[in-house]
mmCIF file of C-alpha atoms and ligand atoms in Angstrom:
data_model
loop_
_atom_site.group_PDB
_atom_site.id
_atom_site.type_symbol
_atom_site.label_atom_id
_atom_site.label_comp_id
_atom_site.label_asym_id
_atom_site.label_seq_id
_atom_site.Cartn_x
_atom_site.Cartn_y
_atom_site.Cartn_z
ATOM 1 C CA UNK Z 117 110.415 128.314 138.950
ATOM 2 C CA UNK Z 118 110.494 129.410 135.183
ATOM 3 C CA UNK Z 119 107.569 129.441 133.616
ATOM 4 C CA UNK Z 120 106.543 126.733 131.148
ATOM 5 C CA UNK Z 121 106.837 127.614 127.494
ATOM 6 C CA UNK Z 122 104.013 126.561 125.572
ATOM 7 C CA UNK Z 123 104.309 124.974 122.091
ATOM 8 C CA UNK Z 124 101.591 124.978 119.465
ATOM 9 C CA UNK Z 125 101.769 121.673 117.291
ATOM 10 C CA UNK Z 126 99.620 122.345 113.952
ATOM 11 C CA UNK Z 127 99.452 119.178 112.180
ATOM 12 C CA UNK Z 128 96.829 116.982 110.706
ATOM 13 C CA UNK Z 129 98.311 113.631 111.322
ATOM 14 C CA UNK Z 130 97.205 112.604 114.699
ATOM 15 C CA UNK Z 131 99.735 109.661 115.539
ATOM 16 C CA UNK Z 132 102.710 112.573 114.851
ATOM 17 C CA UNK Z 133 100.727 115.216 117.136
ATOM 18 C CA UNK Z 134 100.699 112.356 119.828
ATOM 19 C CA UNK Z 135 104.406 111.761 119.614
ATOM 20 C CA UNK Z 136 105.272 115.352 119.412
ATOM 21 C CA UNK Z 137 103.216 116.055 122.370
ATOM 22 C CA UNK Z 138 104.373 113.044 124.378
ATOM 23 C CA UNK Z 139 107.968 114.238 123.811
ATOM 24 C CA UNK Z 140 107.743 117.899 124.242
ATOM 25 C CA UNK Z 141 105.852 117.470 127.502
ATOM 26 C CA UNK Z 142 108.471 115.159 129.001
ATOM 27 C CA UNK Z 143 111.121 118.117 127.974
ATOM 28 C CA UNK Z 144 108.840 120.206 130.127
ATOM 29 C CA UNK Z 145 106.626 122.221 127.646
ATOM 30 C CA UNK Z 146 103.084 122.748 127.643
ATOM 31 C CA UNK Z 147 101.655 121.838 124.321
ATOM 32 C CA UNK Z 148 98.356 122.939 122.360
ATOM 33 C CA UNK Z 149 97.160 120.999 119.402
ATOM 34 C CA UNK Z 150 95.397 122.068 116.244
ATOM 35 C CA UNK Z 151 94.520 119.636 113.355
ATOM 36 C CA UNK Z 152 93.954 122.066 110.651
ATOM 37 C CA UNK Z 153 95.210 125.403 109.492
ATOM 38 C CA UNK Z 154 92.338 127.759 110.464
ATOM 39 C CA UNK Z 155 92.054 126.087 114.097
ATOM 40 C CA UNK Z 156 95.992 126.405 113.989
ATOM 41 C CA UNK Z 157 95.714 130.120 113.337
ATOM 42 C CA UNK Z 158 93.143 130.525 115.918
ATOM 43 C CA UNK Z 159 95.082 129.051 118.697
ATOM 44 C CA UNK Z 160 97.852 130.762 117.535
ATOM 45 C CA UNK Z 161 96.256 134.040 118.294
ATOM 46 C CA UNK Z 162 94.251 132.896 121.406
ATOM 47 C CA UNK Z 163 96.644 130.791 123.112
ATOM 48 C CA UNK Z 164 99.733 132.919 122.741
ATOM 49 C CA UNK Z 165 102.589 130.101 122.119
ATOM 50 C CA UNK Z 166 106.040 130.305 122.677
ATOM 51 C CA UNK Z 167 106.953 128.612 119.435
ATOM 52 C CA UNK Z 168 104.549 126.829 116.774
ATOM 53 C CA UNK Z 169 105.368 123.687 114.843
ATOM 54 C CA UNK Z 170 103.738 123.954 111.577
ATOM 55 C CA UNK Z 171 102.694 121.488 109.096
ATOM 56 C CA UNK Z 172 102.499 122.530 105.368
ATOM 57 C CA UNK Z 173 99.955 120.215 104.008
ATOM 58 C CA UNK Z 174 96.846 120.912 106.195
ATOM 59 C CA UNK Z 175 93.037 120.763 105.564
ATOM 60 C CA UNK Z 176 91.359 124.277 105.205
ATOM 61 C CA UNK Z 177 94.325 126.265 105.231
ATOM 62 C CA UNK Z 178 98.071 125.394 104.453
ATOM 63 C CA UNK Z 179 100.916 125.951 106.823
ATOM 64 C CA UNK Z 180 102.298 128.846 104.526
ATOM 65 C CA UNK Z 181 99.070 130.731 104.842
ATOM 66 C CA UNK Z 182 98.858 130.361 108.394
ATOM 67 C CA UNK Z 183 102.472 131.751 108.811
ATOM 68 C CA UNK Z 184 101.828 134.498 106.416
ATOM 69 C CA UNK Z 185 98.563 135.498 108.306
ATOM 70 C CA UNK Z 186 100.319 135.706 111.334
ATOM 71 C CA UNK Z 187 103.234 137.621 109.970
ATOM 72 C CA UNK Z 188 100.943 140.077 108.282
ATOM 73 C CA UNK Z 189 98.818 140.587 111.769
ATOM 74 C CA UNK Z 190 102.357 141.618 113.362
ATOM 75 C CA UNK Z 191 103.091 138.185 115.361
ATOM 76 C CA UNK Z 192 106.782 137.625 115.884
ATOM 77 C CA UNK Z 193 106.340 134.132 117.282
ATOM 78 C CA UNK Z 194 108.927 131.597 116.191
ATOM 79 C CA UNK Z 195 107.627 129.300 113.474
ATOM 80 C CA UNK Z 196 109.317 126.106 112.667
ATOM 81 C CA UNK Z 197 107.832 124.429 109.397
ATOM 82 C CA UNK Z 198 107.530 120.768 109.163
ATOM 83 C CA UNK Z 199 108.012 119.946 105.350
ATOM 84 C CA UNK Z 200 106.936 116.323 104.368
ATOM 85 C CA UNK Z 201 109.492 116.369 101.757
ATOM 86 C CA UNK Z 202 113.243 117.182 101.009
ATOM 87 C CA UNK Z 203 111.930 119.897 99.007
ATOM 88 C CA UNK Z 204 114.059 123.186 98.319
ATOM 89 C CA UNK Z 205 111.160 125.013 97.147
ATOM 90 C CA UNK Z 206 108.980 124.136 100.605
ATOM 91 C CA UNK Z 207 112.090 125.367 102.738
ATOM 92 C CA UNK Z 208 112.664 128.362 100.600
ATOM 93 C CA UNK Z 209 108.887 129.391 100.515
ATOM 94 C CA UNK Z 210 108.664 128.837 104.053
ATOM 95 C CA UNK Z 211 111.347 131.525 105.169
ATOM 96 C CA UNK Z 212 110.114 133.632 102.503
ATOM 97 C CA UNK Z 213 107.019 134.123 104.188
ATOM 98 C CA UNK Z 214 108.926 134.579 107.755
ATOM 99 C CA UNK Z 215 109.379 131.154 109.267
ATOM 100 C CA UNK Z 216 112.306 130.865 111.420
ATOM 101 C CA UNK Z 217 113.193 127.298 110.755
ATOM 102 C CA UNK Z 218 112.144 124.121 109.087
ATOM 103 C CA UNK Z 219 112.427 120.545 109.807
ATOM 104 C CA UNK Z 220 111.923 117.816 107.053
ATOM 105 C CA UNK Z 221 109.956 114.949 107.733
ATOM 106 C CA UNK Z 222 110.639 112.066 109.007
ATOM 107 C CA UNK Z 223 112.568 113.923 111.663
ATOM 108 C CA UNK Z 224 114.531 112.676 114.721
ATOM 109 C CA UNK Z 225 113.005 113.550 117.847
ATOM 110 C CA UNK Z 226 116.457 114.515 119.248
ATOM 111 C CA UNK Z 227 116.816 117.100 116.520
ATOM 112 C CA UNK Z 228 113.383 118.542 116.649
ATOM 113 C CA UNK Z 229 113.727 119.034 120.787
ATOM 114 C CA UNK Z 230 117.104 120.601 119.849
ATOM 115 C CA UNK Z 231 115.586 122.952 117.191
ATOM 116 C CA UNK Z 232 112.731 123.871 119.446
ATOM 117 C CA UNK Z 233 114.953 124.766 122.258
ATOM 118 C CA UNK Z 234 117.349 126.717 119.899
ATOM 119 C CA UNK Z 235 114.549 128.572 118.658
ATOM 120 C CA UNK Z 236 112.802 129.657 122.141
ATOM 121 C CA UNK Z 237 116.223 130.461 123.341
ATOM 122 C CA UNK Z 238 116.753 132.820 120.999
ATOM 123 C CA UNK Z 239 113.497 134.316 121.632
ATOM 124 C CA UNK Z 240 114.057 134.366 125.365
ATOM 125 C CA UNK Z 241 117.442 136.234 125.010
ATOM 126 C CA UNK Z 242 115.566 139.099 123.494
ATOM 127 C CA UNK Z 243 113.475 140.824 125.779
ATOM 128 C CA UNK Z 244 109.942 141.721 125.080
ATOM 129 C CA UNK Z 245 109.846 144.808 122.830
ATOM 130 C CA UNK Z 246 108.692 147.826 124.480
ATOM 131 C CA UNK Z 247 107.530 150.805 122.320
ATOM 132 C CA UNK Z 248 110.277 153.281 121.943
ATOM 133 C CA UNK Z 249 110.996 156.408 119.898
ATOM 134 C CA UNK Z 250 113.172 156.634 116.980
ATOM 135 C CA UNK Z 251 115.497 159.274 118.815
ATOM 136 C CA UNK Z 252 116.893 156.643 121.003
ATOM 137 C CA UNK Z 253 118.142 154.374 118.180
ATOM 138 C CA UNK Z 254 121.532 154.363 117.811
ATOM 139 C CA UNK Z 255 122.697 155.151 113.887
ATOM 140 C CA UNK Z 256 124.623 152.274 112.610
ATOM 141 C CA UNK Z 257 125.144 153.817 108.902
ATOM 142 C CA UNK Z 258 123.899 155.797 106.548
ATOM 143 C CA UNK Z 259 120.266 156.496 107.271
ATOM 144 C CA UNK Z 260 119.842 153.298 109.242
ATOM 145 C CA UNK Z 261 119.325 152.685 112.834
ATOM 146 C CA UNK Z 262 118.661 150.210 115.414
ATOM 147 C CA UNK Z 263 117.184 150.464 118.727
ATOM 148 C CA UNK Z 264 118.350 147.586 120.889
ATOM 149 C CA UNK Z 265 115.967 148.106 123.736
ATOM 150 C CA UNK Z 266 112.761 148.448 121.751
ATOM 151 C CA UNK Z 267 114.233 145.929 118.927
ATOM 152 C CA UNK Z 268 113.424 148.092 116.352
ATOM 153 C CA UNK Z 269 115.079 149.088 113.255
ATOM 154 C CA UNK Z 270 114.625 152.462 111.358
ATOM 155 C CA UNK Z 271 115.356 153.412 107.785
ATOM 156 C CA UNK Z 272 115.129 157.450 107.589
ATOM 157 C CA UNK Z 273 113.179 157.559 110.770
ATOM 158 C CA UNK Z 274 110.530 154.992 109.716
ATOM 159 C CA UNK Z 275 110.051 151.524 111.387
ATOM 160 C CA UNK Z 276 111.130 148.554 109.567
ATOM 161 C CA UNK Z 277 109.265 145.491 110.328
ATOM 162 C CA UNK Z 278 111.427 142.454 110.695
ATOM 163 C CA UNK Z 279 111.320 138.859 111.800
ATOM 164 C CA UNK Z 280 112.959 137.981 114.996
ATOM 165 C CA UNK Z 281 115.733 136.181 112.677
ATOM 166 C CA UNK Z 282 116.101 138.977 110.341
ATOM 167 C CA UNK Z 283 116.623 141.426 113.169
ATOM 168 C CA UNK Z 284 119.096 139.065 114.731
ATOM 169 C CA UNK Z 285 121.037 138.492 111.387
ATOM 170 C CA UNK Z 286 121.463 142.558 110.852
ATOM 171 C CA UNK Z 287 122.234 143.270 114.456
ATOM 172 C CA UNK Z 288 124.968 140.490 114.646
ATOM 173 C CA UNK Z 289 126.374 141.756 111.377
ATOM 174 C CA UNK Z 290 125.866 145.496 112.258
ATOM 175 C CA UNK Z 291 127.640 144.910 115.539
ATOM 176 C CA UNK Z 292 130.582 143.908 113.849
ATOM 177 C CA UNK Z 293 130.949 146.233 111.144
ATOM 178 C CA UNK Z 294 133.021 145.498 107.912
ATOM 179 C CA UNK Z 295 133.883 142.019 109.057
ATOM 180 C CA UNK Z 296 133.132 139.318 106.539
ATOM 181 C CA UNK Z 297 131.191 136.191 107.969
ATOM 182 C CA UNK Z 298 130.949 132.901 106.165
ATOM 183 C CA UNK Z 299 127.556 131.297 105.932
ATOM 184 C CA UNK Z 300 128.765 128.589 108.081
ATOM 185 C CA UNK Z 301 129.659 130.915 110.812
ATOM 186 C CA UNK Z 302 126.293 132.751 110.576
ATOM 187 C CA UNK Z 303 124.516 129.347 111.191
ATOM 188 C CA UNK Z 304 126.319 129.204 114.500
ATOM 189 C CA UNK Z 305 126.188 132.547 115.632
ATOM 190 C CA UNK Z 306 122.735 133.872 114.613
ATOM 191 C CA UNK Z 307 121.002 130.414 114.290
ATOM 192 C CA UNK Z 308 122.640 128.786 117.340
ATOM 193 C CA UNK Z 309 123.121 125.520 115.807
ATOM 194 C CA UNK Z 310 126.056 124.147 113.921
ATOM 195 C CA UNK Z 311 126.213 123.696 110.032
ATOM 196 C CA UNK Z 312 124.100 120.929 109.160
ATOM 197 C CA UNK Z 313 123.873 120.001 105.132
ATOM 198 C CA UNK Z 314 122.088 122.566 102.882
ATOM 199 C CA UNK Z 315 121.157 124.855 105.658
ATOM 200 C CA UNK Z 316 123.639 127.646 104.279
ATOM 201 C CA UNK Z 317 120.671 128.247 101.799
ATOM 202 C CA UNK Z 318 118.622 129.472 104.676
ATOM 203 C CA UNK Z 319 121.134 132.217 105.341
ATOM 204 C CA UNK Z 320 121.161 133.455 101.663
ATOM 205 C CA UNK Z 321 117.487 133.576 101.960
ATOM 206 C CA UNK Z 322 117.189 135.520 105.184
ATOM 207 C CA UNK Z 323 119.917 137.798 103.643
ATOM 208 C CA UNK Z 324 117.688 138.412 100.394
ATOM 209 C CA UNK Z 325 114.815 139.009 102.551
ATOM 210 C CA UNK Z 326 116.761 141.395 105.000
ATOM 211 C CA UNK Z 327 117.830 143.357 101.845
ATOM 212 C CA UNK Z 328 114.355 143.938 100.481
ATOM 213 C CA UNK Z 329 113.283 145.376 103.693
ATOM 214 C CA UNK Z 330 116.169 147.427 104.551
ATOM 215 C CA UNK Z 331 117.733 148.526 101.267
ATOM 216 C CA UNK Z 332 116.666 151.220 99.075
ATOM 217 C CA UNK Z 333 117.850 149.131 95.932
ATOM 218 C CA UNK Z 334 118.159 145.155 97.074
ATOM 219 C CA UNK Z 335 119.727 144.464 94.030
ATOM 220 C CA UNK Z 336 122.353 146.971 94.888
ATOM 221 C CA UNK Z 337 122.614 146.872 98.539
ATOM 222 C CA UNK Z 338 124.836 149.286 100.542
ATOM 223 C CA UNK Z 339 124.343 147.833 104.117
ATOM 224 C CA UNK Z 340 124.435 144.344 104.065
ATOM 225 C CA UNK Z 341 127.152 143.298 101.046
ATOM 226 C CA UNK Z 342 128.485 139.986 99.707
ATOM 227 C CA UNK Z 343 132.137 139.142 99.615
ATOM 228 C CA UNK Z 344 132.126 136.776 96.674
ATOM 229 C CA UNK Z 345 133.241 133.361 98.016
ATOM 230 C CA UNK Z 346 133.657 134.554 101.445
ATOM 231 C CA UNK Z 347 130.270 135.431 102.777
ATOM 232 C CA UNK Z 348 128.465 138.490 103.932
ATOM 233 C CA UNK Z 349 129.136 141.739 105.866
ATOM 234 C CA UNK Z 350 127.677 144.906 107.327
ATOM 235 C CA UNK Z 351 129.272 147.854 105.481
ATOM 236 C CA UNK Z 352 129.713 151.061 107.191
ATOM 237 C CA UNK Z 353 130.948 152.801 103.673
ATOM 238 C CA UNK Z 354 127.721 154.004 102.898
HETATM 239 CA CA1 CA R 557 99.786 117.148 107.096
#
């Protein structure tokens, strides 16, 4: 039997934790709970969850700081931010600091379960990264190479740290070089769910983050290029 996946819920409103725990367990997940940011960070490190649902406004340490601390510590666990408001700044900031997804409160339980499932499937598809030498990486363009066995990206032989989503966006575009993808298509192909409202902004933010990491001059990218009015593509012209 497949091992149960564990979801860490970091949320200070007890009634929300209760309803999340109930529904997630009914879907077959194990759950861990934390009611403040510091405890959330501690349980994220000790409990090795498969996904974290992370509220933003938390006592002791806010959700953004928890996510930032996790990423700085090298954790790639999928993080879904629960934002209380329909505020663009919250969503963008969440993605900037390495969250994988966000859900606006109040959310429908069906949507939340779907997002959790999509984010876990994405991670499950990519086998655990084994340390591997830069030599076995395949060059995709210029001085950029990807090792799809170890899930590592190198520029000029040096490892570039990417979040899971950034890695997947890069490998998806790079495996279809010079083909332009609209944001709506990338939402479906890379994010695993259909286009929903203003989610296209998520693609823009992730592209920007990716460029900051892989491009020598993010303002004048040579790998991930924009075709105005059409979308993004991976260029092998470089
Ligand atoms: Ca809260």
